[in-house]
Short mmCIF file of N, CA and C in Angstrom, two decimals:
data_model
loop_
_atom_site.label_atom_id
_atom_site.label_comp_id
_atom_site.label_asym_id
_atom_site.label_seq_id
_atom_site.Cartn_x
_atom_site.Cartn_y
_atom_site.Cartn_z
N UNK A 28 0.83 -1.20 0.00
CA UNK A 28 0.00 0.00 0.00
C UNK A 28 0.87 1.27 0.00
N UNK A 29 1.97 1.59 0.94
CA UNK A 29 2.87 2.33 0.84
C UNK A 29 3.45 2.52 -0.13
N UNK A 30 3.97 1.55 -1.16
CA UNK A 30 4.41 1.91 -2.25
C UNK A 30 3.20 2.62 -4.01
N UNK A 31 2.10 2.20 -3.38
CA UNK A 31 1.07 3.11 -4.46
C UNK A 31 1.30 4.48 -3.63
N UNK A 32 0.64 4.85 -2.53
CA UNK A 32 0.98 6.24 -1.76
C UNK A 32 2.23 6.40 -2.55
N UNK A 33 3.28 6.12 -2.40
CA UNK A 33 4.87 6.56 -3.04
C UNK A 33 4.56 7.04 -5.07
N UNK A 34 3.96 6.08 -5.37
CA UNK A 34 3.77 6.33 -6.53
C UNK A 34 2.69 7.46 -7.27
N UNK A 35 1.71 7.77 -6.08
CA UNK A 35 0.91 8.87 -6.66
C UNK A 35 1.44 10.42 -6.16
N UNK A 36 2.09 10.08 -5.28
CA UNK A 36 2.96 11.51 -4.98
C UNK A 36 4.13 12.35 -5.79
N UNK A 37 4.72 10.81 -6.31
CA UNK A 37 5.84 10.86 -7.73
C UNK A 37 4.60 11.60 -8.80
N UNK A 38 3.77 11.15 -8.89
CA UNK A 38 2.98 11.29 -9.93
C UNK A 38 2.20 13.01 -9.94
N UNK A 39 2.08 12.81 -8.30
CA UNK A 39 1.33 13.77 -8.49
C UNK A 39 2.49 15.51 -8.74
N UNK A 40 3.52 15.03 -8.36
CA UNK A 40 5.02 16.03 -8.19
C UNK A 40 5.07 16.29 -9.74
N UNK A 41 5.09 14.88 -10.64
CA UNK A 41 5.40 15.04 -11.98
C UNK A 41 4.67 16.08 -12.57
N UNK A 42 3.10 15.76 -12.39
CA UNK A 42 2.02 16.49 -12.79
C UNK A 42 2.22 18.22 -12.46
N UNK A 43 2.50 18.31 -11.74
CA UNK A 43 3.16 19.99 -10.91
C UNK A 43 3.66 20.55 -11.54
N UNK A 44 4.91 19.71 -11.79
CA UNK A 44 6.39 20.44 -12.54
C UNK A 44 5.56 20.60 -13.66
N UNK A 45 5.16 19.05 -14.94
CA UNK A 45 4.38 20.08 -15.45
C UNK A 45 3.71 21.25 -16.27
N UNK A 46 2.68 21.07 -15.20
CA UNK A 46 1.89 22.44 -15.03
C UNK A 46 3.04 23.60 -15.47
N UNK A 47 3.54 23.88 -14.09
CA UNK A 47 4.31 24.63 -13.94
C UNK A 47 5.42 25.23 -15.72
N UNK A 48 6.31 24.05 -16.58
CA UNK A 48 6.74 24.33 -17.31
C UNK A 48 5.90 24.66 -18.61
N UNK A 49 4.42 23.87 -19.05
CA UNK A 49 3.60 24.50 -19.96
C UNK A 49 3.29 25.97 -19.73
N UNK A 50 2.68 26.50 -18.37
CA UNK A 50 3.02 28.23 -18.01
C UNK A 50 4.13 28.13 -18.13
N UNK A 51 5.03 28.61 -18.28
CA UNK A 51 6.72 28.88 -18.73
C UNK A 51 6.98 29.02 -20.10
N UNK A 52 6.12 27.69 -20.73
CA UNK A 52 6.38 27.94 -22.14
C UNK A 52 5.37 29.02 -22.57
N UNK A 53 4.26 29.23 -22.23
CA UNK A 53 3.50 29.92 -22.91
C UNK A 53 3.75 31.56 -22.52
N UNK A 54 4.29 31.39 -21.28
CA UNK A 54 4.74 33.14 -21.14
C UNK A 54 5.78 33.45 -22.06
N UNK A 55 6.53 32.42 -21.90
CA UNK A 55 7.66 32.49 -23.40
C UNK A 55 7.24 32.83 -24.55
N UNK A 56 6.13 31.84 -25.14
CA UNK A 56 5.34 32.05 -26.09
C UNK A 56 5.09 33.45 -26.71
N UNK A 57 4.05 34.10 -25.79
CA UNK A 57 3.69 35.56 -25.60
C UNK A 57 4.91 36.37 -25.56
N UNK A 58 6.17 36.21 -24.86
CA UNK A 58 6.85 36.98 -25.14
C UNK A 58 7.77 37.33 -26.25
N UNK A 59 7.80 36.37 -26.87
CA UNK A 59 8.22 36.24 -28.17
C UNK A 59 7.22 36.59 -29.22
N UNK A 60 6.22 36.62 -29.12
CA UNK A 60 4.96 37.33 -29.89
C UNK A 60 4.99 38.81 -29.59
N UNK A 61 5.26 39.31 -28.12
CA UNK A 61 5.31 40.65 -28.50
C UNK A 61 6.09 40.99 -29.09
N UNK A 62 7.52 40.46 -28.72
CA UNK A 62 8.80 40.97 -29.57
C UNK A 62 8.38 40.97 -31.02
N UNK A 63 8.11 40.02 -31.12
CA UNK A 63 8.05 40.24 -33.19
C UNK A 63 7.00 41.30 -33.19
N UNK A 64 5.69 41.43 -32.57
CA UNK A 64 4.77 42.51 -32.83
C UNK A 64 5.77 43.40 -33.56
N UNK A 65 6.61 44.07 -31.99
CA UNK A 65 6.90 45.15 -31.55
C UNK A 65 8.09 45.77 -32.96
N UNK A 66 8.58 44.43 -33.47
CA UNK A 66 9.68 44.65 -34.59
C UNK A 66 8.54 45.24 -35.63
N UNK A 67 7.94 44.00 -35.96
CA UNK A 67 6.95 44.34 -37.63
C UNK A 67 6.71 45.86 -37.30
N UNK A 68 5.89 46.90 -36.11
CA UNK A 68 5.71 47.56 -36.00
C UNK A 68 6.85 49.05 -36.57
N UNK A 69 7.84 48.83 -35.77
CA UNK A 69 9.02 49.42 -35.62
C UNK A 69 9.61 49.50 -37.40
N UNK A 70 9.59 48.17 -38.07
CA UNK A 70 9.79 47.92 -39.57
C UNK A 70 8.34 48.69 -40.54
N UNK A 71 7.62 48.71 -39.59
CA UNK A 71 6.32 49.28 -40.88
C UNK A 71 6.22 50.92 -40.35
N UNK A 72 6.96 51.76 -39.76
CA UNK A 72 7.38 52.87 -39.31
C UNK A 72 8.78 53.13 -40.47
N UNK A 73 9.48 52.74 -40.33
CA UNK A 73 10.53 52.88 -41.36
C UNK A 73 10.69 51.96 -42.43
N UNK A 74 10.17 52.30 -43.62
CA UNK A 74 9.81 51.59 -44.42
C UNK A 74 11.41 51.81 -45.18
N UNK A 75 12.09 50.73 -45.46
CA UNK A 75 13.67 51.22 -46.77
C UNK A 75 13.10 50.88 -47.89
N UNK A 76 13.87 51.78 -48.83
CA UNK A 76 13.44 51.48 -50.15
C UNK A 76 14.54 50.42 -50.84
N UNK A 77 14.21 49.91 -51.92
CA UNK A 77 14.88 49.21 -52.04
C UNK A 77 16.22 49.40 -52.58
N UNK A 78 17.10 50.27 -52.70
CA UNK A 78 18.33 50.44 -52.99
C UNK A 78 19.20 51.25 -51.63
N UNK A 79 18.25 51.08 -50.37
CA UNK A 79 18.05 51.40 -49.00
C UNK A 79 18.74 50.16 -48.46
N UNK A 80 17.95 49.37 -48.99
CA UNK A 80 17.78 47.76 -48.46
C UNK A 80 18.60 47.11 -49.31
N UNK A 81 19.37 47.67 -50.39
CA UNK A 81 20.41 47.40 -51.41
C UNK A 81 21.89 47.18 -50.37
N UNK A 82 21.91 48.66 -50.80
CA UNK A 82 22.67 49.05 -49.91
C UNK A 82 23.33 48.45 -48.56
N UNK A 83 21.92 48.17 -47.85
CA UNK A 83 22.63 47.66 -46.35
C UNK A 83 23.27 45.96 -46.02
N UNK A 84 22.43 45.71 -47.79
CA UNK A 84 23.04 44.24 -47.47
C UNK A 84 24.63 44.04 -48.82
N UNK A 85 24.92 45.32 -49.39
CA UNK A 85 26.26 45.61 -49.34
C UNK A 85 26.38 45.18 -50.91
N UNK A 86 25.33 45.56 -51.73
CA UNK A 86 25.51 45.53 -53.21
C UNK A 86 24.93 46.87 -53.60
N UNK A 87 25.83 47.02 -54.89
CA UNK A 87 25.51 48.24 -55.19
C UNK A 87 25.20 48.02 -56.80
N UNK A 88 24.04 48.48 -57.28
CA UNK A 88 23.71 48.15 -58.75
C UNK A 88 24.00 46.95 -59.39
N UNK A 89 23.29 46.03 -58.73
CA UNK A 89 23.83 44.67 -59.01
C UNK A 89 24.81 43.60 -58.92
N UNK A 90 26.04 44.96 -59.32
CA UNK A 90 26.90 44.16 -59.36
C UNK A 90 27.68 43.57 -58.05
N UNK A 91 28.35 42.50 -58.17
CA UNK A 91 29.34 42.06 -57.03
C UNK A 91 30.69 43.17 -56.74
N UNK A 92 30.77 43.31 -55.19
CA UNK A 92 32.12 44.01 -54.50
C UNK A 92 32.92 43.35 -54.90
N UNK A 93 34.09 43.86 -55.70
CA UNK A 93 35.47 43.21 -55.92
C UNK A 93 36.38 43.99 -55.41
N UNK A 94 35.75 44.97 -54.64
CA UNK A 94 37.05 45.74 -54.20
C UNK A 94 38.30 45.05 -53.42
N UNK A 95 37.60 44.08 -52.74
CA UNK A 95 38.66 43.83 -51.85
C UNK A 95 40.04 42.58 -53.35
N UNK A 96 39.33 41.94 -53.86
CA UNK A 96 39.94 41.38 -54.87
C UNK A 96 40.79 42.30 -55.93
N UNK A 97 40.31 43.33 -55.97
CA UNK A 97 40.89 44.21 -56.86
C UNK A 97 42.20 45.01 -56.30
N UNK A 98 42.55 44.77 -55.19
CA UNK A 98 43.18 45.07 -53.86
C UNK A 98 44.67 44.25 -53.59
N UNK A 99 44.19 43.46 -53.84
CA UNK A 99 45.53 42.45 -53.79
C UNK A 99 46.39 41.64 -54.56
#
């Protein structure tokens, strides 16, 4: 008999924790939902244009940087 008592207390501890980590994930959840809100928001405020958005990812009129090749 003692050892069912032993086993629903394991059980019932398991059940706890859990609880406990599904809230954890879901505040996580949510918080990672605001963050992206809060970006898209922040991104639909400053809209780049696209030679903006050229630019920052480090091409310029198509063509490929050879500077550094042209260099050495």
């Amino acid at each position: 008999m003692q050892s069912i008592s032993n086993e629903l207390t394991f059980l019932q501890t398991n059940m706890r924790v859990m609880s406990f980590q599904m809230g954890h994930m879901k505040q996580l959840g949510a918080l990672h939902t605001a963050q992206f809100m809060a970006a898209s928001a922040i991104a639909d405020e400053e809209p780049e244009t696209s030679e903006a958005s050229s630019a920052a990812a480090g091409v310029s009129g198509g063509q490929p940087d050879n500077t550094m090749l042209s260099e050495m």
